[in-house]
Amino acid sequence: MFECRDLVRRFGPTRALDGVSIAFEEGRIHGLIGANGSGKSTLLRIIVGAEVADTGTMSKDGAGWAPRSTADAARAGVSMVHQEVRLGPTSTVVDVMNLGRWPTTRFGFIDRAGATARTREALRRVGLTLDPDLTVGILPLAVRQRIAIARALDAPVLTGASRLLVLDEPTSSLGAREVADLFGLLRKLAEEGACVVFVGHALSEIEALCRTVAVLRDGRVAWRGEVSSGGRSVWVDAMLGRATTARATRVTQDFGNERRVAVEGIGSDTVPAKSLDVAAGECVGIAGLLGAGRTEWLRLVAGVDRSRTGSVAIDGRSVPCADVASALRAGVAYLPEDRRRDGLCIGLTVRDNLLLAVRSAEGWWRGRLAVEETLEALVRRAALPDGCLDRPVETLSGGNQQKVLLLRLLLANPKLLLLDEPHRGVDIGAADAIDGLIHARRETGLSVIRVDPDLEALCRVCDRIAVMVEGVFVDPSVPAEAEAVRRRLSGDVA
Amino acid sequence: MTPARRAWSALALLVVVDLVMIPDFHRIAWVGGAWRGLPIDILEHGARLCLVAIGAALVVATGGVDLGIGTVMALSGALAARLSAEGHGFPVVASAAIGIGVAVGLVNAAMVVVGRMPPIVATLVPMVAGRGVAHLVAGGAILAVDAPWAVRLGSGTWLGMPIAVWVATGVIAVVALLLRRTAVGAGLAAVGSNPAACRIAGVPSGRLITLAYATSGTFAAIAGLLAAADVRSADAHNLGQFVELDAVVAVVIGGTAISGGVFSLGGALAGALFLQTLTVTLHAAGVRSDVAPLPKALLVLVAAVVSHPQFRIRRTRSAS
């Protein structure tokens, strides 16, 4: 039995975990779900010893549990299987399996023969027969994942300790067959007495695999119980939270069959092809649970990742989706979800960051552009700090950085704006300002496709919602009401 | 104080030290229709380093490094000497020499952009192989370069200043003007600052990186011509040896981040002149040329640390 009681973990003023109590029994598979930022990863990291809780206690096998490191935790039988084995490209299977715990001969040298034999045995336990001297990098993902599980199970454990295996989103890049194989393995491990914690997004998988489920939201356990006592709609409610306050009702516009932007069958090898129409001035929200494939699809539409099938047309004219610059010239702009990694050039000035997209569209050899004269006014209208144009963008707050990123796109005069979590890491005031900037452009005909994990926020700004479940639009046109969207998300359509 | 201004300050400080320590340092005389004196020597001999440092700054701005600079100088010098010896005139000689520089730059860029090789590995290829090719071009000998163009380029003057200084000034001015009047400089810095963000924003990173390497190759080739003309010979073995390292040092002293994203042409210029002044200073101070690298290295270390943008941050952090 593994238990944690009242775990609290703060990062600055925010509480990643706000009093989490949870228990995992041996011989069962436990599901753990929650939206982005719900505190899932923090909880997992504390359980496997990668992080320490500020307050709260944990116990395992009846004794206190306070691992000092992941190695410490592994010795006591607790280990985490990441999405895939992350090791150098040249490591062999034997290297991976024995890293940090090579058997030695009596002279103190590494016992390669012994290690190889042990590796074969460990691989056999997870149903793998392969040459241990193969390079890990050339193996398919599903096999690498299995190796990671084998490594976790092969860790030498103190006598009497039970095993706790944590799998972090193990199915996110597996095919249906591989998922079925993985589930078979996990069930076998649970039957043998291991305690398995399965972190996933696809509710159908949780339903099929797990015995108990815990739902985290805002650092608290929002729901927990046996699978049979819950159900998809219950979990979706728990994950997203019921609307508690009544916001001012907003007039959504019905654009009928009018369409300006036609996205036709955009897809790739891993993303199912999907179509979506958007009218001029319309904002279509894409709702889906984490891992539904929203970001991946937006990136294909924007031309950031190469699309294999489909086309985008604006005003009947085809948009080249092969590279970003030409998509941008044709009027498609994309706001990435991770603004530090994919958005801003953090050391450059606000001015250079603002001009990045326009210059890509207009060419870098052009002299001073006409829009440069308007920057001062633009910055003032967006309520960015005075005189920030020539300051490094990193000196701005997160909300203001996001405004810079959005303004960069608006400067390029897009016809279709693809927004991936524009409120991420942004305070409420800036979030409203960002929505205001977007709304002003919609009045002049800008079409918007928007992804946001916050269903209430999405319904507030969108005219209709397209519901995406496990990679497909189950309903491309749901009215922008949280209740209706939730019903579609849980597959509970009247 | 910006890092570039700090580099200029370091240079000014060094000049002040020289004025005090070296009795003849301030003496600039008008001899035979030209200015002569130690400061003029620094400018004349430093012109080459200034050129390659500007090229290197562009490459470093994109997050890369060009280790092929020294060998491009040797290649260009050897090719110029050979063509010159075969009786070709200056236009042919110069275009061939500069052409080889552009070619090496394009090969470097191809390896980095298309081959996705780390720049330090990619440019090792011309660094190592280039000297061999230069030897082949020179036929294994140290070729004399005594054509009229070499005499004029190596020891000629115009308005009292050495031609080499005019060449470097002109070329650098053109580049500075282009970077100032277009967005290319901002593009180079953006690519070095965050390649992923640039891809998503549609920045033509590959073309910008190619431009940087091609410019660096071109400037190294011009520097090679100047070097060969200066000593009236092309020694494939020694010409331009370790210049790429001096160039990187000059760039770093000048406040260009070695990880890319921030660059300063003025700073690189100050860094190059600082290095050249240091060499002259040590020589004038009677330090033997075979041990001079040691004190030079120590002073460079100090200058690099002091002028580095992060130095200020560290200092304030440790103080708080």
Coordinates of C-alpha atoms in Angstrom, one line a residue, chain A:
Chain A
M1 CA 0.0 0.0 0.0
F2 CA 1.3 3.4 -1.0
E3 CA -0.2 6.5 0.6
C4 CA 0.4 10.2 0.5
R5 CA -1.3 12.6 2.9
D6 CA -1.8 16.3 2.5
L7 CA 1.1 16.9 0.1
V8 CA 1.7 20.6 -0.6
R9 CA 4.3 22.0 -3.0
R10 CA 4.6 25.7 -3.7
F11 CA 6.4 27.4 -6.6
G12 CA 6.6 31.0 -5.6
P13 CA 3.1 32.2 -4.9
T14 CA 1.4 29.3 -6.8
R15 CA 0.6 26.0 -5.2
A16 CA 1.3 23.2 -7.6
L17 CA 0.0 20.8 -5.0
D18 CA -2.5 22.0 -2.5
G19 CA -3.1 19.2 -0.1
V20 CA -3.2 16.0 -2.1
S21 CA -4.1 12.7 -0.3
I22 CA -4.2 9.6 -2.4
A23 CA -3.6 5.8 -2.0
F24 CA -2.4 3.1 -4.4
E25 CA -2.9 -0.6 -3.6
E26 CA -0.7 -3.5 -4.8
G27 CA -2.0 -5.7 -7.5
R28 CA -4.1 -3.0 -9.2
I29 CA -3.8 -0.4 -11.9
H30 CA -4.6 3.1 -10.9
G31 CA -5.4 5.9 -13.3
L32 CA -4.3 9.4 -12.8
I33 CA -5.7 12.2 -14.9
G34 CA -5.8 16.0 -15.0
A35 CA -5.5 18.9 -17.3
N36 CA -2.3 20.9 -18.0
G37 CA -1.0 22.5 -14.8
S38 CA -3.2 20.4 -12.6
G39 CA -0.2 19.2 -10.6
K40 CA 0.1 15.7 -12.0
S41 CA 3.8 15.9 -12.9
T42 CA 4.6 17.5 -9.5
L43 CA 2.9 14.7 -7.7
L44 CA 4.7 12.0 -9.7
R45 CA 8.1 13.7 -9.2
I46 CA 7.5 13.8 -5.5
I47 CA 6.5 10.1 -5.4
V48 CA 9.6 8.9 -7.3
G49 CA 12.0 11.1 -5.4
A50 CA 12.8 13.7 -8.0
E51 CA 11.3 16.5 -5.9
V52 CA 10.4 17.0 -2.3
A53 CA 7.1 18.2 -0.9
D54 CA 7.0 21.3 1.3
T55 CA 4.6 19.6 3.7
G56 CA 2.7 16.4 3.9
T57 CA 3.8 12.7 4.4
M58 CA 4.0 9.6 2.4
S59 CA 4.2 6.0 3.4
K60 CA 5.0 2.7 1.7
D61 CA 4.6 -0.8 3.0
G62 CA 3.6 0.6 6.3
A63 CA 6.7 2.7 6.8
G64 CA 7.5 6.4 6.1
W65 CA 8.5 7.1 2.6
A66 CA 10.9 10.0 1.9
P67 CA 13.2 9.2 -0.9
R68 CA 16.2 11.5 -1.3
S69 CA 16.7 10.8 -5.0
T70 CA 15.3 8.8 -7.8
A71 CA 18.1 6.2 -7.3
D72 CA 17.0 6.0 -3.7
A73 CA 13.4 5.4 -4.7
A74 CA 14.4 2.8 -7.3
R75 CA 16.2 0.8 -4.6
A76 CA 12.9 0.7 -2.7
G77 CA 11.0 -0.5 -5.7
V78 CA 9.5 2.8 -6.9
S79 CA 10.3 3.8 -10.4
M80 CA 8.9 5.9 -13.2
V81 CA 8.8 4.9 -16.9
H82 CA 9.1 8.0 -19.1
Q83 CA 7.5 8.3 -22.5
E84 CA 10.6 6.7 -23.9
V85 CA 14.2 5.7 -23.0
R86 CA 16.1 8.9 -23.0
L87 CA 19.8 8.0 -23.5
G88 CA 22.5 8.8 -25.9
P89 CA 21.9 7.7 -29.5
T90 CA 24.8 5.2 -29.4
S91 CA 23.8 3.4 -26.2
T92 CA 23.0 -0.3 -26.6
V93 CA 20.2 -2.2 -24.9
V94 CA 22.7 -3.7 -22.4
D95 CA 24.0 -0.2 -21.6
V96 CA 20.5 1.1 -20.9
M97 CA 19.5 -1.8 -18.8
N98 CA 22.6 -1.7 -16.6
L99 CA 23.3 2.0 -16.4
G100 CA 24.3 2.7 -12.8
R101 CA 24.1 -0.9 -11.7
W102 CA 26.6 -2.9 -13.8
P103 CA 27.4 -6.3 -12.3
T104 CA 31.1 -6.6 -11.5
T105 CA 33.6 -9.5 -11.6
R106 CA 35.6 -10.4 -8.6
F107 CA 38.4 -8.1 -9.9
G108 CA 36.1 -5.2 -9.9
F109 CA 35.8 -5.0 -13.7
I110 CA 32.4 -4.9 -15.4
D111 CA 31.0 -8.3 -16.0
R112 CA 29.7 -7.8 -19.6
A113 CA 28.7 -11.4 -20.1
G114 CA 26.8 -11.5 -16.9
A115 CA 25.1 -8.2 -17.7
T116 CA 24.1 -9.5 -21.1
A117 CA 22.6 -12.7 -19.7
R118 CA 20.7 -10.7 -17.1
T119 CA 19.4 -8.3 -19.7
R120 CA 18.1 -11.1 -21.9
E121 CA 16.2 -12.5 -18.9
A122 CA 14.8 -9.1 -17.9
L123 CA 13.7 -8.4 -21.5
R124 CA 12.0 -11.8 -21.7
R125 CA 9.9 -10.9 -18.7
V126 CA 8.3 -8.0 -20.6
G127 CA 7.9 -10.2 -23.7
L128 CA 10.9 -9.0 -25.7
T129 CA 13.4 -11.2 -27.5
L130 CA 16.0 -9.1 -29.1
D131 CA 19.8 -8.8 -29.3
P132 CA 21.0 -6.9 -26.2
D133 CA 23.8 -5.4 -28.2
L134 CA 21.5 -3.4 -30.6
T135 CA 21.6 0.3 -30.5
V136 CA 18.6 1.7 -28.6
G137 CA 18.1 4.6 -31.0
I138 CA 17.2 2.4 -34.0
L139 CA 14.5 0.5 -32.2
P140 CA 10.8 1.5 -32.6
L141 CA 9.3 3.6 -29.9
A142 CA 7.1 0.8 -28.5
V143 CA 10.1 -1.4 -28.1
R144 CA 12.1 1.4 -26.4
Q145 CA 9.2 1.9 -24.0
R146 CA 9.2 -1.8 -23.2
I147 CA 12.9 -1.6 -22.5
A148 CA 12.2 1.2 -20.1
I149 CA 9.7 -0.9 -18.3
A150 CA 12.1 -3.9 -18.2
R151 CA 14.7 -1.6 -16.7
A152 CA 12.3 -0.4 -14.0
L153 CA 11.3 -4.0 -13.1
D154 CA 15.0 -5.2 -13.2
A155 CA 16.1 -2.7 -10.5
P156 CA 17.4 -4.6 -7.6
V157 CA 15.0 -4.1 -4.7
L158 CA 15.4 -4.4 -1.0
T159 CA 13.7 -7.6 0.3
G160 CA 10.1 -7.2 1.3
A161 CA 9.6 -4.0 -0.7
S162 CA 6.7 -3.9 -3.0
R163 CA 7.0 -2.5 -6.5
L164 CA 5.4 0.7 -7.6
L165 CA 5.6 1.5 -11.3
V166 CA 4.6 4.9 -12.6
L167 CA 4.0 5.3 -16.3
D168 CA 3.8 8.9 -17.5
E169 CA 1.6 9.1 -20.7
P170 CA 2.9 5.8 -22.0
T171 CA 0.4 5.6 -24.9
S172 CA 0.8 9.1 -26.3
S173 CA 2.8 8.0 -29.3
L174 CA 1.8 4.4 -29.7
G175 CA -0.4 2.7 -32.3
A176 CA -3.6 0.8 -31.4
R177 CA -1.9 -2.6 -31.5
E178 CA 1.0 -1.5 -29.4
V179 CA -1.3 0.0 -26.8
A180 CA -3.2 -3.3 -26.6
D181 CA 0.2 -5.1 -26.1
L182 CA 1.2 -2.6 -23.4
F183 CA -2.1 -3.0 -21.6
G184 CA -1.6 -6.8 -21.6
L185 CA 1.8 -6.4 -20.1
L186 CA 0.6 -4.0 -17.4
R187 CA -2.3 -6.3 -16.4
K188 CA 0.2 -9.2 -16.1
L189 CA 2.4 -7.1 -13.9
A190 CA -0.5 -6.1 -11.7
E191 CA -1.5 -9.7 -11.4
E192 CA 2.0 -10.5 -10.2
G193 CA 1.5 -8.1 -7.4
A194 CA 3.0 -4.8 -8.7
C195 CA 1.2 -1.5 -8.1
V196 CA 0.9 0.3 -11.4
V197 CA 0.1 4.0 -11.7
F198 CA -1.0 4.9 -15.2
V199 CA -1.0 8.6 -16.2
G200 CA -3.0 9.1 -19.4
H201 CA -5.3 11.4 -21.3
A202 CA -7.5 9.2 -23.3
L203 CA -10.5 8.4 -21.0
S204 CA -11.3 5.4 -23.0
E205 CA -7.9 3.9 -22.1
I206 CA -8.4 4.7 -18.4
E207 CA -11.8 3.0 -18.5
A208 CA -10.5 -0.1 -20.2
L209 CA -7.4 -0.5 -18.1
C210 CA -7.7 1.0 -14.6
R211 CA -9.3 -0.2 -11.4
T212 CA -9.4 3.1 -9.6
V213 CA -9.1 6.7 -10.9
A214 CA -8.0 9.9 -9.3
V215 CA -8.6 13.3 -11.0
L216 CA -6.4 16.2 -10.2
R217 CA -7.4 19.9 -10.7
D218 CA -5.5 22.9 -9.5
G219 CA -3.3 20.9 -7.2
R220 CA -6.2 19.1 -5.5
V221 CA -7.8 15.7 -5.9
A222 CA -11.1 16.6 -7.6
W223 CA -12.5 13.1 -7.8
R224 CA -11.3 9.7 -6.8
G225 CA -12.9 6.3 -6.7
E226 CA -13.5 3.0 -8.5
V227 CA -13.8 3.2 -12.2
S228 CA -17.2 1.6 -12.0
S229 CA -18.5 4.4 -9.8
G230 CA -17.3 7.2 -12.2
G231 CA -17.5 7.5 -15.9
R232 CA -16.2 9.8 -18.6
S233 CA -18.7 12.7 -18.0
V234 CA -17.9 12.6 -14.3
W235 CA -14.2 12.8 -15.0
V236 CA -14.4 15.5 -17.6
D237 CA -16.5 17.6 -15.1
A238 CA -13.9 17.0 -12.4
M239 CA -11.0 17.8 -14.7
L240 CA -12.4 21.0 -16.1
G241 CA -14.4 22.2 -13.1
R242 CA -18.0 23.2 -13.2
A243 CA -18.7 26.9 -13.9
T244 CA -19.2 28.3 -10.5
T245 CA -19.6 32.0 -11.3
A246 CA -22.0 33.3 -13.8
R247 CA -20.1 35.5 -16.3
A248 CA -21.7 38.2 -18.3
T249 CA -23.4 36.5 -21.2
R250 CA -21.8 37.2 -24.6
V251 CA -23.6 37.3 -27.8
T252 CA -22.3 34.6 -30.1
Q253 CA -22.8 35.2 -33.7
D254 CA -24.2 32.5 -36.0
F255 CA -22.3 32.7 -39.3
G256 CA -24.5 30.0 -40.9
N257 CA -22.9 28.4 -43.9
E258 CA -20.8 31.4 -44.8
R259 CA -17.1 30.4 -45.1
R260 CA -14.0 32.3 -45.9
V261 CA -11.4 29.8 -44.7
A262 CA -11.6 26.2 -45.8
V263 CA -9.2 23.8 -44.2
E264 CA -9.6 20.5 -46.1
G265 CA -8.3 17.2 -44.9
I266 CA -5.1 18.5 -43.3
G267 CA -3.2 15.6 -41.7
S268 CA 0.0 13.7 -41.6
D269 CA 1.4 10.2 -40.8
T270 CA 0.6 10.6 -37.1
V271 CA -2.3 13.2 -37.2
P272 CA -5.6 12.0 -38.7
A273 CA -6.8 14.3 -41.5
K274 CA -9.4 16.8 -40.5
S275 CA -11.4 19.6 -42.1
L276 CA -12.8 22.8 -40.7
D277 CA -14.5 25.9 -42.2
V278 CA -14.3 29.3 -40.7
A279 CA -16.3 32.4 -41.7
A280 CA -14.8 35.9 -41.9
G281 CA -14.7 37.4 -38.4
E282 CA -15.6 34.1 -36.8
C283 CA -13.8 32.5 -33.9
V284 CA -13.9 28.7 -33.8
G285 CA -12.6 27.0 -30.6
I286 CA -11.2 23.5 -30.6
A287 CA -12.0 21.7 -27.4
G288 CA -10.3 18.5 -26.4
L289 CA -8.6 16.8 -23.6
L290 CA -4.8 16.9 -23.2
G291 CA -3.3 14.7 -25.9
A292 CA -6.2 14.9 -28.3
G293 CA -3.8 16.2 -30.9
R294 CA -4.9 19.8 -31.1
T295 CA -1.4 21.4 -31.2
E296 CA -0.2 18.9 -33.8
W297 CA -3.0 19.7 -36.1
L298 CA -2.7 23.5 -35.7
R299 CA 1.0 23.2 -36.6
L300 CA 0.2 21.3 -39.8
V301 CA -2.4 24.0 -40.8
A302 CA 0.2 26.7 -40.1
G303 CA 2.8 25.0 -42.3
V304 CA 5.2 24.6 -39.3
D305 CA 5.2 20.9 -39.7
R306 CA 5.0 19.3 -43.1
S307 CA 1.5 18.2 -43.9
R308 CA 1.0 15.1 -45.9
T309 CA -2.5 15.5 -47.0
G310 CA -5.0 18.3 -47.5
S311 CA -5.1 22.0 -48.3
V312 CA -6.0 25.3 -46.9
A313 CA -7.9 27.9 -48.9
I314 CA -8.7 31.5 -48.0
D315 CA -11.2 33.4 -50.2
G316 CA -11.0 30.5 -52.6
R317 CA -7.3 30.8 -53.1
S318 CA -5.1 28.0 -52.0
V319 CA -2.5 28.6 -49.2
P320 CA 0.8 26.8 -49.6
C321 CA 1.2 24.9 -46.4
A322 CA 4.8 23.7 -47.2
D323 CA 6.6 26.5 -45.4
V324 CA 5.8 29.1 -42.9
A325 CA 6.9 32.2 -44.8
S326 CA 4.6 31.5 -47.7
A327 CA 1.7 30.5 -45.5
L328 CA 2.3 33.8 -43.7
R329 CA 2.3 35.8 -46.9
A330 CA -1.0 34.1 -47.9
G331 CA -2.5 35.2 -44.5
V332 CA -2.0 32.3 -42.1
A333 CA -0.4 33.1 -38.8
Y334 CA 0.3 30.8 -35.9
L335 CA 0.8 31.5 -32.2
P336 CA 2.7 28.6 -30.6
E337 CA 1.8 27.4 -27.1
D338 CA 5.3 27.5 -25.7
R339 CA 6.2 31.2 -26.1
R340 CA 9.7 30.9 -24.6
R341 CA 10.7 27.9 -26.7
D342 CA 8.9 28.4 -30.0
G343 CA 7.9 32.1 -29.9
L344 CA 10.2 34.8 -28.7
C345 CA 13.9 35.5 -29.3
I346 CA 14.3 36.2 -25.7
G347 CA 17.5 38.2 -25.7
L348 CA 16.4 40.5 -28.7
T349 CA 14.5 43.7 -28.3
V350 CA 10.8 44.1 -28.3
R351 CA 11.1 45.9 -31.7
D352 CA 13.0 43.0 -33.3
N353 CA 10.6 40.5 -31.9
L354 CA 7.6 42.4 -33.2
L355 CA 9.0 42.7 -36.7
L356 CA 10.1 39.1 -37.0
A357 CA 7.0 37.9 -38.9
V358 CA 6.6 41.0 -41.1
R359 CA 10.2 40.8 -42.1
S360 CA 9.8 37.1 -42.9
A361 CA 6.9 37.9 -45.1
E362 CA 8.4 41.0 -46.8
G363 CA 12.0 39.9 -47.0
W364 CA 15.0 40.7 -44.9
W365 CA 16.8 42.7 -47.6
R366 CA 14.1 45.4 -47.6
G367 CA 14.9 48.6 -45.9
R368 CA 12.9 50.3 -43.2
L369 CA 9.3 49.1 -43.5
A370 CA 6.3 51.3 -43.3
V371 CA 4.9 49.5 -40.3
E372 CA 8.0 50.4 -38.2
E373 CA 6.6 53.9 -38.0
T374 CA 3.4 52.6 -36.4
L375 CA 5.2 50.5 -33.7
E376 CA 5.1 53.2 -31.0
A377 CA 1.4 53.7 -31.4
L378 CA 0.8 50.0 -31.5
V379 CA 2.7 49.4 -28.2
R380 CA 0.9 52.2 -26.5
R381 CA -2.5 50.9 -27.6
A382 CA -1.6 47.4 -26.3
A383 CA -0.7 49.0 -22.9
L384 CA 2.9 47.8 -23.1
P385 CA 5.3 49.7 -20.8
D386 CA 6.5 53.0 -22.2
G387 CA 9.8 52.9 -24.1
C388 CA 9.9 49.1 -24.1
L389 CA 10.6 48.9 -27.9
D390 CA 14.3 48.9 -27.4
R391 CA 14.4 46.8 -24.3
P392 CA 15.1 43.1 -24.4
V393 CA 11.8 41.3 -24.5
E394 CA 12.8 39.2 -21.5
T395 CA 12.5 42.2 -19.3
L396 CA 8.7 42.2 -19.8
S397 CA 6.2 40.2 -17.7
G398 CA 4.8 37.0 -19.1
G399 CA 1.5 38.7 -20.1
N400 CA 3.3 41.5 -21.9
Q401 CA 5.6 39.0 -23.7
Q402 CA 2.5 37.2 -24.9
K403 CA 1.1 40.5 -26.2
V404 CA 4.4 41.1 -28.1
L405 CA 4.0 37.6 -29.7
L406 CA 0.4 38.3 -30.7
L407 CA 1.2 41.8 -32.0
R408 CA 4.0 40.3 -34.1
L409 CA 1.4 38.1 -35.9
L410 CA -1.2 40.9 -36.2
L411 CA 1.5 43.1 -37.8
A412 CA 1.7 40.7 -40.7
N413 CA -2.1 41.3 -41.4
P414 CA -3.2 37.7 -41.3
K415 CA -6.6 36.5 -42.5
L416 CA -6.5 33.3 -40.4
L417 CA -5.1 33.4 -36.9
L418 CA -4.3 30.1 -35.3
L419 CA -4.0 30.5 -31.5
D420 CA -2.6 27.7 -29.3
E421 CA -3.3 28.5 -25.7
P422 CA -2.9 32.3 -25.9
H423 CA -3.6 32.6 -22.1
R424 CA -0.9 30.3 -21.1
G425 CA 1.2 31.7 -18.2
V426 CA -0.6 35.0 -18.5
D427 CA -2.4 36.9 -15.7
I428 CA -6.1 37.7 -16.0
G429 CA -5.6 41.4 -16.9
A430 CA -3.3 40.6 -19.8
A431 CA -5.5 37.7 -20.8
D432 CA -8.5 40.1 -21.2
A433 CA -6.2 42.6 -23.1
I434 CA -5.1 39.8 -25.5
D435 CA -8.7 38.8 -26.1
G436 CA -9.5 42.4 -26.8
L437 CA -6.8 42.8 -29.4
I438 CA -8.0 39.7 -31.1
H439 CA -11.6 40.7 -31.0
A440 CA -10.8 44.1 -32.5
R441 CA -9.3 42.4 -35.5
R442 CA -12.3 40.1 -35.9
E443 CA -14.5 43.0 -36.5
T444 CA -12.5 43.7 -39.6
G445 CA -12.8 40.1 -40.8
L446 CA -10.0 38.1 -39.2
S447 CA -10.9 34.4 -38.8
V448 CA -9.6 32.7 -35.7
I449 CA -9.1 29.1 -34.7
R450 CA -8.3 28.8 -31.1
V451 CA -7.2 26.1 -28.7
D452 CA -7.5 26.5 -25.0
P453 CA -7.6 24.0 -22.2
D454 CA -9.8 26.3 -20.2
L455 CA -13.3 25.4 -21.5
E456 CA -15.0 28.4 -19.8
A457 CA -12.6 30.8 -21.4
L458 CA -12.9 29.2 -24.8
C459 CA -16.7 29.3 -24.7
R460 CA -16.5 33.0 -23.7
V461 CA -14.6 34.1 -26.8
C462 CA -15.7 31.7 -29.5
D463 CA -18.7 31.6 -31.7
R464 CA -18.8 27.9 -31.9
I465 CA -16.7 25.0 -30.7
A466 CA -15.3 22.0 -32.7
V467 CA -14.9 19.1 -30.3
M468 CA -11.8 16.9 -30.9
V469 CA -11.5 13.5 -29.2
E470 CA -8.5 11.3 -29.7
G471 CA -7.4 13.0 -33.0
V472 CA -10.8 13.5 -34.7
F473 CA -13.5 16.1 -34.7
V474 CA -16.5 14.2 -33.2
D475 CA -18.6 17.4 -33.7
P476 CA -17.3 20.4 -35.7
S477 CA -20.0 22.7 -34.6
V478 CA -21.1 22.7 -31.0
P479 CA -22.7 25.9 -29.6
A480 CA -20.2 27.8 -27.3
E481 CA -21.7 26.5 -24.1
A482 CA -19.4 24.7 -21.6
E483 CA -22.2 22.2 -20.8
A484 CA -22.8 21.1 -24.3
V485 CA -19.1 20.8 -25.0
R486 CA -18.5 18.7 -21.9
R487 CA -21.2 16.3 -23.0
R488 CA -19.5 15.9 -26.4
L489 CA -16.1 15.5 -24.8
S490 CA -17.3 12.6 -22.7
G491 CA -18.9 10.9 -25.7
D492 CA -22.3 11.4 -24.0
V493 CA -24.3 12.8 -26.9
A494 CA -28.0 12.9 -26.4

